[in-house]
Coordinates of C-alpha atoms in Angstrom, one line a residue:
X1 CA -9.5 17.9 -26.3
X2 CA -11.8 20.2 -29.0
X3 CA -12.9 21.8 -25.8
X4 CA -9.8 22.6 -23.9
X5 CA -8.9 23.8 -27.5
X6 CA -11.1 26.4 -27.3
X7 CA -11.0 27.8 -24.1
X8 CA -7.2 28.2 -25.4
X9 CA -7.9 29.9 -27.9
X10 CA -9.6 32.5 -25.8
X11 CA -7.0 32.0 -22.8
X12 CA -4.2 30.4 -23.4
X13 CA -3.0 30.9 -19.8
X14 CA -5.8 28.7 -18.9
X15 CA -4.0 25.9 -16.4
X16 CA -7.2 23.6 -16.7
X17 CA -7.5 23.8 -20.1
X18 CA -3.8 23.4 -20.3
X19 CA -4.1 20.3 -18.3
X20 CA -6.8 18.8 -19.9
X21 CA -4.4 19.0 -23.5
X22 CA -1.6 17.4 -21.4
X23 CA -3.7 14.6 -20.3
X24 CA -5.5 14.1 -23.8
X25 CA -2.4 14.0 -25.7
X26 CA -0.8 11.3 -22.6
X27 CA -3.3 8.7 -23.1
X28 CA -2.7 9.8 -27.6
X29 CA 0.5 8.4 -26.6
X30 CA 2.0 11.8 -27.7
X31 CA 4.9 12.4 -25.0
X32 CA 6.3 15.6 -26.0
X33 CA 3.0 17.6 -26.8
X34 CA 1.5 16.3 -23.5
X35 CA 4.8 17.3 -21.3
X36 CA 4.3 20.6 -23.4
X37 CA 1.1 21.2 -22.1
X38 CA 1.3 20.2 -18.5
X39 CA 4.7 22.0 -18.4
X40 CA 2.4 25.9 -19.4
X41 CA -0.1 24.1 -17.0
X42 CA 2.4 24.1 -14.1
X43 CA 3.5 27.8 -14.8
X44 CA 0.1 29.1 -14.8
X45 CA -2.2 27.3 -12.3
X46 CA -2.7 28.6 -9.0
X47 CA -2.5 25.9 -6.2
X48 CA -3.9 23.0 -8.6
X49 CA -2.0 19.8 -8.1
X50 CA -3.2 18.2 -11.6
X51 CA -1.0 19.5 -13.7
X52 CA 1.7 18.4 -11.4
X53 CA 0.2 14.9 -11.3
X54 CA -0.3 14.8 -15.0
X55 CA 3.0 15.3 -15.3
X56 CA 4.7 13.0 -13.0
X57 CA 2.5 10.4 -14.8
X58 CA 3.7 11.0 -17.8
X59 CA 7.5 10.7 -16.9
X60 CA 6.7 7.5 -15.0
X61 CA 4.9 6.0 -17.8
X62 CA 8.0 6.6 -20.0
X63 CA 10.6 5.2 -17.1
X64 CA 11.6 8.1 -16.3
X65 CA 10.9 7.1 -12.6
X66 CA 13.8 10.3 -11.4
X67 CA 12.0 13.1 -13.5
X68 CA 8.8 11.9 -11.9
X69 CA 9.7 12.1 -8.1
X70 CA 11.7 15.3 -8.8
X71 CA 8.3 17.0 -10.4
X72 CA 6.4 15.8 -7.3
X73 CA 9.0 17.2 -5.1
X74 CA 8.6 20.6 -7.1
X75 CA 4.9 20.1 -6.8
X76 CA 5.1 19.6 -2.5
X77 CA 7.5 22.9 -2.9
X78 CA 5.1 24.9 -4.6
X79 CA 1.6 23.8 -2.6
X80 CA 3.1 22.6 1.0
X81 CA 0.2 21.3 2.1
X82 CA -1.1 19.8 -0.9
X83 CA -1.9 16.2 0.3
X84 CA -2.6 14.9 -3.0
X85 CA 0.7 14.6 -3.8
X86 CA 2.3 13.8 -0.7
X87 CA 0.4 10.8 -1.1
X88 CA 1.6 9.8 -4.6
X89 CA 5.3 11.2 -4.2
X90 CA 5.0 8.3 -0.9
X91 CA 3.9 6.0 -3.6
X92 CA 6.6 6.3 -5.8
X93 CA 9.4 6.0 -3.9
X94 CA 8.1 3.2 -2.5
X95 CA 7.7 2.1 -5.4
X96 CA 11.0 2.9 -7.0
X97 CA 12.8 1.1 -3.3
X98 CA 13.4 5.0 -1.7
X99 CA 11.7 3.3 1.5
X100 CA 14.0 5.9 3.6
X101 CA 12.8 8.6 1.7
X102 CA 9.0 7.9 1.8
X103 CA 8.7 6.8 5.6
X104 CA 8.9 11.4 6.5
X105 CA 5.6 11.5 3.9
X106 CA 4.3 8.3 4.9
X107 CA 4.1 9.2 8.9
X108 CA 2.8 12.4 8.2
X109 CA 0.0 11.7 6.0
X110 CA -0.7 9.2 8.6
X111 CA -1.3 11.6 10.7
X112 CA -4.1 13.1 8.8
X113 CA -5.7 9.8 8.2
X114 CA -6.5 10.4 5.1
X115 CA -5.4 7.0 2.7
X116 CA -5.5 3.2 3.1
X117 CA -3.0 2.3 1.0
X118 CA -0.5 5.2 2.3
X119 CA -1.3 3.3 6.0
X120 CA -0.7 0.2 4.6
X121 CA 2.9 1.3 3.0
X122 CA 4.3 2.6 6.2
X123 CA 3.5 -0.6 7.9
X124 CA 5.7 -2.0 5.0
X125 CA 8.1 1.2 5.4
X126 CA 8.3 0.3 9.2
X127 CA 9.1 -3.1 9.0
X128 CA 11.9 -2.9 6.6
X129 CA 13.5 -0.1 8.2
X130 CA 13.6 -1.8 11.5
X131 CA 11.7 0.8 13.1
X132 CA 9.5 0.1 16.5
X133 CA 6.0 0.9 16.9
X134 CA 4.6 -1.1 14.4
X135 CA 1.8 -2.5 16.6
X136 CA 0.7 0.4 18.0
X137 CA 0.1 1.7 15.0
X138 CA -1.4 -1.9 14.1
X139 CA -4.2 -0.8 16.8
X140 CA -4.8 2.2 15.7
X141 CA -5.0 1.7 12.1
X142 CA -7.7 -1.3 13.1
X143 CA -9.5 1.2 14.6
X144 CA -9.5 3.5 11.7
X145 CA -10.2 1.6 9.2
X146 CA -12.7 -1.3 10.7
X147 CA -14.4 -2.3 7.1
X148 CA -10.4 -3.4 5.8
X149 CA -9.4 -6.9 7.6
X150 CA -5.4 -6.7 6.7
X151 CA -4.8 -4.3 9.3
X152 CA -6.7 -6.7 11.7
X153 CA -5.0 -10.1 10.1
X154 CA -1.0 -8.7 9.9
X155 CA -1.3 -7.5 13.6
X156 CA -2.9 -11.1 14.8
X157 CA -0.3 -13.3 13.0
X158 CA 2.3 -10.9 14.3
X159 CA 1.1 -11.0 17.8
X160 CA 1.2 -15.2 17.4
X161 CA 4.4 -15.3 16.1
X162 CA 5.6 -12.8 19.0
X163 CA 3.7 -15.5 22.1
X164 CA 0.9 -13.6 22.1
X165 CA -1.3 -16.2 21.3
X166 CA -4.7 -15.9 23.1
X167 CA -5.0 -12.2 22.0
X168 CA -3.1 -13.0 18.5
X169 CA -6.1 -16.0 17.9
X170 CA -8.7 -13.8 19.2
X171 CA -7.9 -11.0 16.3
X172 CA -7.4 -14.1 13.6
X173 CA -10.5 -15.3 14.7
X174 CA -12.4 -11.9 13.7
X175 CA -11.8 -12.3 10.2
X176 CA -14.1 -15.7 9.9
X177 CA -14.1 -16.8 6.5
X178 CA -11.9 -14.1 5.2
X179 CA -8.7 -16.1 6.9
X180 CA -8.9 -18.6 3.9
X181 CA -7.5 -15.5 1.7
X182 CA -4.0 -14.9 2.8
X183 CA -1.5 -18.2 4.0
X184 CA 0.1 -16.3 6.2
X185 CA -3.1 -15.2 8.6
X186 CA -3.9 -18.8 8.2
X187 CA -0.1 -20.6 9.2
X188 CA -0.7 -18.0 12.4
X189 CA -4.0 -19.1 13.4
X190 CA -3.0 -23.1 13.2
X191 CA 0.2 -22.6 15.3
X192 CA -1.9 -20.4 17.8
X193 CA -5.0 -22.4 17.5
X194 CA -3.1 -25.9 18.2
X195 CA 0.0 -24.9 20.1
X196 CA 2.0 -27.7 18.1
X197 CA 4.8 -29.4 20.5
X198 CA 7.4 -30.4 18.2
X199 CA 9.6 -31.9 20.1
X200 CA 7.2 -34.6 21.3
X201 CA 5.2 -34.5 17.8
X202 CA 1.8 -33.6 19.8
X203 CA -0.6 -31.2 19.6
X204 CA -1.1 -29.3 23.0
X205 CA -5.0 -28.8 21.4
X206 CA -5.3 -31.9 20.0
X207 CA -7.6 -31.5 16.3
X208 CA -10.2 -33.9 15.6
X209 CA -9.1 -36.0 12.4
X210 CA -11.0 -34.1 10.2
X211 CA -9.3 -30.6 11.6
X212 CA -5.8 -32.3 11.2
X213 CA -6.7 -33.6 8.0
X214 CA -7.7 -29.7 7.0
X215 CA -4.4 -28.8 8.3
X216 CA -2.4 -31.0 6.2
X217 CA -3.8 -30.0 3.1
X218 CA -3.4 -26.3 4.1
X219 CA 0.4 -27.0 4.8
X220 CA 1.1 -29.0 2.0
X221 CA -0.3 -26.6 -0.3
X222 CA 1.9 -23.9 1.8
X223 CA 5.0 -25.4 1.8
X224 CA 4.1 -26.0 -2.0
X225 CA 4.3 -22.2 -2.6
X226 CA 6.8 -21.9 -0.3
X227 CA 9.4 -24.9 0.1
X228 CA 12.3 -22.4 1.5
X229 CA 9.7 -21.7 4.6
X230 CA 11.5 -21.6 8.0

């Protein structure tokens, strides 16, 4: 903060010293001085997408979740292809429920490749819009991301739950040990891996004892998190 003060002093159309003020006085917990500062930031800088961060920070930490997307929006406006905050802006109106509004930002940074997490939100963006495709782009986000397994475990349990189930256990079965960390992966690999018959209360695979015994524990400890499970 002394520092930035300085460079003020000298140039106080300086947008990084600007910013650096606005940030300083954000995590001071003083709102107005910091929205000061980032606001002279955003006049002056030239292409930088900080100060336009800073800001939309600020305004989200205070609830002001509106201000926050409409400063991001300005920010897009004023640096088009300024990915840094495409990505964020996606974020937040994900975030804030705008799923309708973030799937445009989402695809498109998709197309660059660029963020896990913004991959991972239009998968969520997808599915709750209804919209088809979302195991294509299962495979392809497998592909670019091979050192992240949720990619790899949503498209196996969704392949299971579709009838899929050789190539739906094959994927589940890539994850070894890594299965234990999310029910849902797991539920898909004992349906595909035992092919339960319901009707006539067999198992098409039938488990040794000690598998069936590891099954029972995983279910009753799945319906215990989730009794309303269909």
């Amino acid at each position: 903060k002394e520092a930035a003060s300085k460079v003020l002093e000298m140039n106080p159309e300086n947008a990084q010293a600007l910013t650096l003020m606005g940030t300083a006085h954000r995590l001071l917990g003083n709102i107005e001085a910091s929205e000061k500062y980032l606001r002279n930031a955003i006049s002056f800088t030239a292409g930088d997408n900080r100060p336009w961060l800073e800001l939309a920070e600020l305004q989200w930490s205070t609830d002001k979740h509106t201000d926050a997307i409409i400063t991001l929006q300005e920010g897009i406006a004023a640096i088009p292809n300024e990915i840094g905050i495409k990505t964020v802006l996606a974020k937040k109106l994900m975030s804030d429920g705008r799923v309708s509004e973030a799937y445009p930002l989402l695809t498109d940074l998709s197309s660059h490749g660029t963020d896990l997490e913004s991959d991972l939100l239009l998968v969520d963006a997808m599915d709750i819009l209804g919209i088809e495709g979302v195991e294509e782009l299962l495979e392809v986000l497998i592909e670019r991301y091979p050192d992240d397994n949720r990619f790899l475990g949503d498209y196996g349990q969704r392949l299971v739950w579709s009838g899929e189930i050789a190539k739906g256990l094959g994927l589940l079965e890539r994850l070894g040990d890594e299965i234990n960390s999310n029910n849902e992966w797991k539920l898909a690999q004992v349906e595909a891996k035992w092919q339960p018959d319901f009707c006539n209360l067999v198992f098409d695979k039938k488990p040794a004892r000690r598998e069936l015994k590891e099954i029972l524990t995983f279910l009753d400890e799945y319906l215990s998190e989730k009794p309303d499970n269909r």
